[in-house]
Short mmCIF file of C-alpha atoms in Angstrom, two decimals:
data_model
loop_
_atom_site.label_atom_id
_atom_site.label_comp_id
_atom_site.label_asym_id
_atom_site.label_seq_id
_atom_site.Cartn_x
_atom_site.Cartn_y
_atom_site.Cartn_z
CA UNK V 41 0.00 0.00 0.00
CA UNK V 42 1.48 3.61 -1.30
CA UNK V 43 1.40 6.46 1.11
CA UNK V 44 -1.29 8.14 -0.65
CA UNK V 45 -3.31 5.15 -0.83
CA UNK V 46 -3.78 5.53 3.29
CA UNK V 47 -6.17 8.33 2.91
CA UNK V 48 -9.24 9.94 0.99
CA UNK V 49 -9.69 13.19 -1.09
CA UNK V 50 -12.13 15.31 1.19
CA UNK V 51 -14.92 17.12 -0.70
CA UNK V 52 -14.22 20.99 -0.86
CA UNK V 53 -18.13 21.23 -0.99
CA UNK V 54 -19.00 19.33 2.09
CA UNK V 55 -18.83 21.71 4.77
CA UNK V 56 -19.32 18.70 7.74
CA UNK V 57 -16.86 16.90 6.69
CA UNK V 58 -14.21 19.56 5.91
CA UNK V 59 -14.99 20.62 9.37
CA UNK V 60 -14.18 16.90 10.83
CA UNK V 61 -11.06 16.12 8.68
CA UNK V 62 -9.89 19.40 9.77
CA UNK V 63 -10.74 18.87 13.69
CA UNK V 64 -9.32 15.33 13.29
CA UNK V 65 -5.89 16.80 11.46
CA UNK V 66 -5.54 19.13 14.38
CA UNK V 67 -6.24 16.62 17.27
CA UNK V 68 -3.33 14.44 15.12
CA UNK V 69 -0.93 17.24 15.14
CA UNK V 70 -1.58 18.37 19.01
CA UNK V 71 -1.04 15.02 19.94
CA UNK V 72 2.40 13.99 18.25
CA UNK V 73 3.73 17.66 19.29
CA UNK V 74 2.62 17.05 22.93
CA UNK V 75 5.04 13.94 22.74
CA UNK V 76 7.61 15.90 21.37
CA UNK V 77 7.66 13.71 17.85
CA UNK V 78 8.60 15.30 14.50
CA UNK V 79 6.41 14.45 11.63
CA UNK V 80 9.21 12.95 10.07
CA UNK V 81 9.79 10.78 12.61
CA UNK V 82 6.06 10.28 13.29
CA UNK V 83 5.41 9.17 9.63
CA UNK V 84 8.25 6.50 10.14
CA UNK V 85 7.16 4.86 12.88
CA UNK V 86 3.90 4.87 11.59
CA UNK V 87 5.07 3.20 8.19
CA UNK V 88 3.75 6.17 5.91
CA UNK V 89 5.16 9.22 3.70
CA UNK V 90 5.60 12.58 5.51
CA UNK V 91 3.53 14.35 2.95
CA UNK V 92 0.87 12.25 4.17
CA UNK V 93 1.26 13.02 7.44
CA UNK V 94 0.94 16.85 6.60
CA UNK V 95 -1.92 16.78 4.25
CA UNK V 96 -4.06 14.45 7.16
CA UNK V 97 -2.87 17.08 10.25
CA UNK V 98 -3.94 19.81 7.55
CA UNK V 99 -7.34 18.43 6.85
CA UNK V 100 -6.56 17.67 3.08
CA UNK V 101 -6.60 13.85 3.24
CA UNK V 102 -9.27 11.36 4.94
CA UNK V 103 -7.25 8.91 7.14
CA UNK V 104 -8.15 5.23 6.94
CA UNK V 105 -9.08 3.41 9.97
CA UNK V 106 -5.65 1.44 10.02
CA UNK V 107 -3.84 5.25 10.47
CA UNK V 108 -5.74 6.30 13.31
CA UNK V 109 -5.31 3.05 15.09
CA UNK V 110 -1.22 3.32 14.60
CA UNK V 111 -1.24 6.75 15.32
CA UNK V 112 -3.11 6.06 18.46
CA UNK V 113 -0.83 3.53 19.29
CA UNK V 114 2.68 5.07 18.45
CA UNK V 115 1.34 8.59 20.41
CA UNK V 116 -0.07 6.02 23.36
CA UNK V 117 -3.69 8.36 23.06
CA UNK V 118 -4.80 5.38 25.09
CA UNK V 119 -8.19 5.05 22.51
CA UNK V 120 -8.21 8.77 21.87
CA UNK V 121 -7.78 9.16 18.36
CA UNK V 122 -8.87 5.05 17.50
CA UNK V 123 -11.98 6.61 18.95
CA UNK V 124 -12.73 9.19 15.83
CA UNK V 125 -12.90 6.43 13.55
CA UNK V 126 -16.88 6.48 14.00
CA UNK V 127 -17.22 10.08 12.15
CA UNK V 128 -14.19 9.49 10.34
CA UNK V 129 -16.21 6.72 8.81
CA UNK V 130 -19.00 8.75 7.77
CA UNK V 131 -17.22 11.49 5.91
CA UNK V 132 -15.48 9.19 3.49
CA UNK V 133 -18.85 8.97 2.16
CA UNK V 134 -20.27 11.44 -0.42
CA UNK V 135 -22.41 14.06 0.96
CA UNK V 136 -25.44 13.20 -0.91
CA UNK V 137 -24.80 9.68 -0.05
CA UNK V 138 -24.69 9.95 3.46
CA UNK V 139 -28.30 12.37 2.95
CA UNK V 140 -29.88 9.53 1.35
CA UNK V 141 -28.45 6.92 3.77
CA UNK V 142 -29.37 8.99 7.17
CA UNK V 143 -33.40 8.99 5.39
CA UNK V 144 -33.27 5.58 4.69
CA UNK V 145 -31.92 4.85 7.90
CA UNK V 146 -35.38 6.42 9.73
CA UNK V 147 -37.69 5.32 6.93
CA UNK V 148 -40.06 2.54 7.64
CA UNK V 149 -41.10 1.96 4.74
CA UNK V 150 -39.05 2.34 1.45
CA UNK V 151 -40.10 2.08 -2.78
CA UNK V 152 -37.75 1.48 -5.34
CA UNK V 153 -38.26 1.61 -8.79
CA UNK V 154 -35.23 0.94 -11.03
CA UNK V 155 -35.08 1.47 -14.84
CA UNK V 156 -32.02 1.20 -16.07
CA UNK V 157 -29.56 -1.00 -13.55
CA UNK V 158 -30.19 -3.14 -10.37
CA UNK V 159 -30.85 -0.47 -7.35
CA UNK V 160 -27.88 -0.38 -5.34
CA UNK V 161 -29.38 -1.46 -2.30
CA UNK V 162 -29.61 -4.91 -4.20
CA UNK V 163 -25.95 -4.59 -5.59
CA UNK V 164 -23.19 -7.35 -4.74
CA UNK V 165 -20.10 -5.42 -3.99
CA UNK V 166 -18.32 -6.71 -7.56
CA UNK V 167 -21.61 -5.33 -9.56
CA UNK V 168 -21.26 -2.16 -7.75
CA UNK V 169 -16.82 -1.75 -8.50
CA UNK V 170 -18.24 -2.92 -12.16
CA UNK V 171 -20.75 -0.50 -12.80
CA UNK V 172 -19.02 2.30 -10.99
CA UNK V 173 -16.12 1.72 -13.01
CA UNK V 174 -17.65 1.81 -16.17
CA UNK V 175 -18.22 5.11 -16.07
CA UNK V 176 -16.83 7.52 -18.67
CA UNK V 177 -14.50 9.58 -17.99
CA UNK V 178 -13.46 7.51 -15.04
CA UNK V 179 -13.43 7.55 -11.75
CA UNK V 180 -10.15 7.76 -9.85
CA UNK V 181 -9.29 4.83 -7.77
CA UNK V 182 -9.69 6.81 -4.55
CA UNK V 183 -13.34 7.94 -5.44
CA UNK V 184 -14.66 4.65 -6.83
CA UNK V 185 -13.89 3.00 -3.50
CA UNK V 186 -15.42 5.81 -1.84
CA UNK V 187 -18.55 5.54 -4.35
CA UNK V 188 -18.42 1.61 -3.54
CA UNK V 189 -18.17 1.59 0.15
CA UNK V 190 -21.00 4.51 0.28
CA UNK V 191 -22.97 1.74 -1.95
CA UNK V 192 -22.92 -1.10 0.06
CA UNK V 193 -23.14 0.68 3.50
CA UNK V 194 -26.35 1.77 2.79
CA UNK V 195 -27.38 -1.84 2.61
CA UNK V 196 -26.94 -1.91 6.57
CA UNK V 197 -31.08 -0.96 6.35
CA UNK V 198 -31.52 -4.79 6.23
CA UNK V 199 -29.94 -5.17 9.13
CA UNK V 200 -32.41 -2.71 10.94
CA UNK V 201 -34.59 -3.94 14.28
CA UNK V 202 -37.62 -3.07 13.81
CA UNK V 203 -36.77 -4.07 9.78
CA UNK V 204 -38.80 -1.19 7.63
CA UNK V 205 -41.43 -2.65 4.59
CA UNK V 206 -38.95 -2.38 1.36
CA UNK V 207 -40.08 -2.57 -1.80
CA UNK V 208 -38.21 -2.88 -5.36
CA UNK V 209 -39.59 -2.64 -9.14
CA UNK V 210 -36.82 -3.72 -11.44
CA UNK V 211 -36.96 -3.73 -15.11
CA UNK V 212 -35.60 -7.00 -16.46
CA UNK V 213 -33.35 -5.89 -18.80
CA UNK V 214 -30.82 -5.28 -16.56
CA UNK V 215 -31.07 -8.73 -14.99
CA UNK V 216 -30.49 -9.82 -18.33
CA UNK V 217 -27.42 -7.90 -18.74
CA UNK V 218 -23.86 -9.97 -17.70
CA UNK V 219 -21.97 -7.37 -15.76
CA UNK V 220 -18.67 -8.23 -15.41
CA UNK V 221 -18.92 -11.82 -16.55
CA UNK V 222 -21.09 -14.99 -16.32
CA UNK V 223 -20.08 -15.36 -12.65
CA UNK V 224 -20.33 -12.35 -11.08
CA UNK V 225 -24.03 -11.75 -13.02
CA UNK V 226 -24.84 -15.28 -11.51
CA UNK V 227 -23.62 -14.19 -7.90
CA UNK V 228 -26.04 -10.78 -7.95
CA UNK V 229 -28.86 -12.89 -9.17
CA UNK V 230 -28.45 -15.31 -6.53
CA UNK V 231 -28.42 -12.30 -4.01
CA UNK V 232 -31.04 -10.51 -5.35
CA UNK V 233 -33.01 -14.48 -4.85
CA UNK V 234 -31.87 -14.17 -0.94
CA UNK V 235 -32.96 -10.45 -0.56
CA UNK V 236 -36.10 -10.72 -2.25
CA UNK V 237 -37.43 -13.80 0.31
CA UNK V 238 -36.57 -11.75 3.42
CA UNK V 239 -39.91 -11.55 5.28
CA UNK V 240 -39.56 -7.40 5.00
CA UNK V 241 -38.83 -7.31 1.52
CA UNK V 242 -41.04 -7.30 -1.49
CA UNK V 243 -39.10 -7.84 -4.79
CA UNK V 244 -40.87 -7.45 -8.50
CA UNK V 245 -39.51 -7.29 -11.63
CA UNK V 246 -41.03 -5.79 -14.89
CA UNK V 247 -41.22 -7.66 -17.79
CA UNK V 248 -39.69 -6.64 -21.18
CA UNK V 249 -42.50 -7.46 -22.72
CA UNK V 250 -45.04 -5.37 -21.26
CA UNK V 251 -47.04 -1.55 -22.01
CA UNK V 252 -46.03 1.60 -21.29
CA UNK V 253 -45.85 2.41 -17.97
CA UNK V 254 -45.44 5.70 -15.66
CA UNK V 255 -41.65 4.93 -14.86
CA UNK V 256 -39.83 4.96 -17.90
CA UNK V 257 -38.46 8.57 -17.79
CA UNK V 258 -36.71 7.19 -14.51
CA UNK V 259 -36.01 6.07 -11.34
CA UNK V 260 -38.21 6.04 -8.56
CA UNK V 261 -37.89 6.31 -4.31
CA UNK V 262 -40.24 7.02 -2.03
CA UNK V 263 -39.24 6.62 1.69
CA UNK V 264 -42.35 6.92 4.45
CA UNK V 265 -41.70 7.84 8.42
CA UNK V 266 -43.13 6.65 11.66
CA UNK V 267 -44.64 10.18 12.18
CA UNK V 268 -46.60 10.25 8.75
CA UNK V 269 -44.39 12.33 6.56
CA UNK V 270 -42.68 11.26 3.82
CA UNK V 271 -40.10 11.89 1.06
CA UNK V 272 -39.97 11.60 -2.78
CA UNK V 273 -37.64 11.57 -6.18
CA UNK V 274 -38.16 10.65 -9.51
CA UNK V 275 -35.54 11.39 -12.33
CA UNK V 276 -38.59 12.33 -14.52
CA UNK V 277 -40.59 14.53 -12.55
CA UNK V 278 -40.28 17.94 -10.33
CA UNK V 279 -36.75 18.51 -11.81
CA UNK V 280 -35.44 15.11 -10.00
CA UNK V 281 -35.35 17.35 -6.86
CA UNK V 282 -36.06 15.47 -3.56
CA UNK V 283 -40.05 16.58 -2.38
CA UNK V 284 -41.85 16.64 0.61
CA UNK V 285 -45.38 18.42 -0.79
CA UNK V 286 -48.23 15.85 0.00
CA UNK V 287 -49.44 16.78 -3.30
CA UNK V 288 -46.31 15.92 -5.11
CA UNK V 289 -46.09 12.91 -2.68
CA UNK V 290 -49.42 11.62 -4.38
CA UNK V 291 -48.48 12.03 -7.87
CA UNK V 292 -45.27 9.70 -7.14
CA UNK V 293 -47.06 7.37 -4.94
CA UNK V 294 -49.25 7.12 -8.08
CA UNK V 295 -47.18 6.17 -10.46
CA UNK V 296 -44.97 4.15 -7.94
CA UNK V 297 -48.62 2.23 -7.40
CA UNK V 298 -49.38 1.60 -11.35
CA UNK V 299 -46.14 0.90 -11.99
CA UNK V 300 -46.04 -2.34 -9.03
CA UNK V 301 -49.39 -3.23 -10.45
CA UNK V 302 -47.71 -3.65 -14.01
CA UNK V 303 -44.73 -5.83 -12.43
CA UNK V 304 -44.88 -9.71 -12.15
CA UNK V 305 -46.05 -10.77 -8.63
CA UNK V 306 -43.27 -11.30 -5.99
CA UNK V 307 -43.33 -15.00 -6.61
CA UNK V 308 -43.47 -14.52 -10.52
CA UNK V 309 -40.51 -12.76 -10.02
CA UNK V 310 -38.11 -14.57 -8.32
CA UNK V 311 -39.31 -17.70 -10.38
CA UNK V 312 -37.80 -15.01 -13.27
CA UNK V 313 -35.16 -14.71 -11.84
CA UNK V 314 -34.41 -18.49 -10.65
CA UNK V 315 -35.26 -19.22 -14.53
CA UNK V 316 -32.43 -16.57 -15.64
CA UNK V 317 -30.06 -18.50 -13.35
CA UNK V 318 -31.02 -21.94 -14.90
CA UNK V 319 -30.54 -20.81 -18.60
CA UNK V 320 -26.49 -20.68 -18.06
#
């Protein structure tokens, strides 16, 4: 692992986190000076560069977990700095990431419609580095690990007690579509199989062949609260800004409704997809 490969790029526009990377840069600093230890002598004991040593005590660079846990143990914090791992954690994530993921989090109920690829709270962690890294121009290597770990740790709402009502409309194209080989398409199929029989989880697919229907200008979430208010996006309507306007609300929840009616029952479904795993 290169020095620079220890830390994350922090997001200019993300005013939290710059304010945490900069607070946990300073704590860093304050801490090796108060044991009398010069960065370059810090950064060797540590095992990384200097100039990563300066750019995380100047708030420029993310530090990984791993860095925080040597630092805390070379500058004997006693759990100090380990201990700032938790928001650490969260700022590595994209800022509209971690928006979505703090909703979804309180939501008790959440719709998904899907047009075009398989919604990321279904996504293995390969079809997620695949379809990430298809994109054009590309993605550094620092942010499409950032983009992929803000993926799949939104998929910790499965692991929620109570567990909220989800619901997901997916088009079967995609499912038809062999990201990143034979093996890793048969792996997300099989996981989409073992999401969609959870007991909270309600799974439908859309068939090819089928009419028009009210989501094919785009994707679709709705996410519903414990005290009756609720939130709303569509790529095709309202300017694919989030909404909260009960009025809006019903138009989405209308075509969210027509379009679930369209799909193949749950159990049609997964027999779709069972039958796309038997045909390689």
């Amino acid at each position: 692992m290169s020095a620079e490969e220890s830390g994350w790029e922090v997001d200019p526009d993300d005013e939290w986190g710059v304010a945490v990377v900069a607070t946990v840069g300073r704590q860093l600093r304050l801490r090796r000076e108060a044991v009398g230890m010069r960065a370059a002598e810090f950064a060797e004991a540590v095992g990384y560069g200097e100039d990563l040593v300066y750019k995380i005590e100047g708030g420029k660079r993310i530090p990984r977990p791993e860095y925080l846990d040597k630092a805390d143990e070379v500058l004997r914090a006693d759990g100090l700095l380990s201990a700032m791992k938790d928001d650490v954690a969260k700022v590595r994530y994209p800022k509209k990431v971690r928006e979505l993921a703090k909703l979804e989090a309180k939501a008790v109920e959440i719709g998904v419609y899907e047009c075009n690829i398989i919604a990321g709270l279904l996504q293995t962690p390969e079809h997620a580095r695949t379809l990430i890294g298809a994109a054009q121009p590309p993605y550094s290597p620092d942010d499409m690990e950032r983009m992929v770990a803000a993926r799949l740790a939104r998929q910790s709402v499965f692991e929620r007690d109570p567990a909220p009502s989800i619901h997901f409309v997916l088009e079967e194209a995609p499912l038809r579509r062999q990201v990143g080989g034979t093996m890793l398409w048969r792996q997300q199929l099989e996981h989409l199989l073992e999401v969609g029989r959870l007991r909270n989880v309600t799974l439908q697919v859309m068939p090819t062949n089928t009419e028009a229907h009210p989501g094919l200008d785009g994707r679709i979430e709705l996410l519903k609260f414990l005290d009756g208010t609720a939130v709303g996006r569509s790529d095709g309507a309202f300017n694919g800004r989030p909404i909260t306007d009960p009025r809006q609300l019903r138009i989405l929840e209308l075509r969210y409704g027509t379009i679930r009616a369209q799909a193949l029952s749950p159990r049609e479904s997964l027999a779709l997809i069972e039958q796309l795993l038997g045909e390689t």
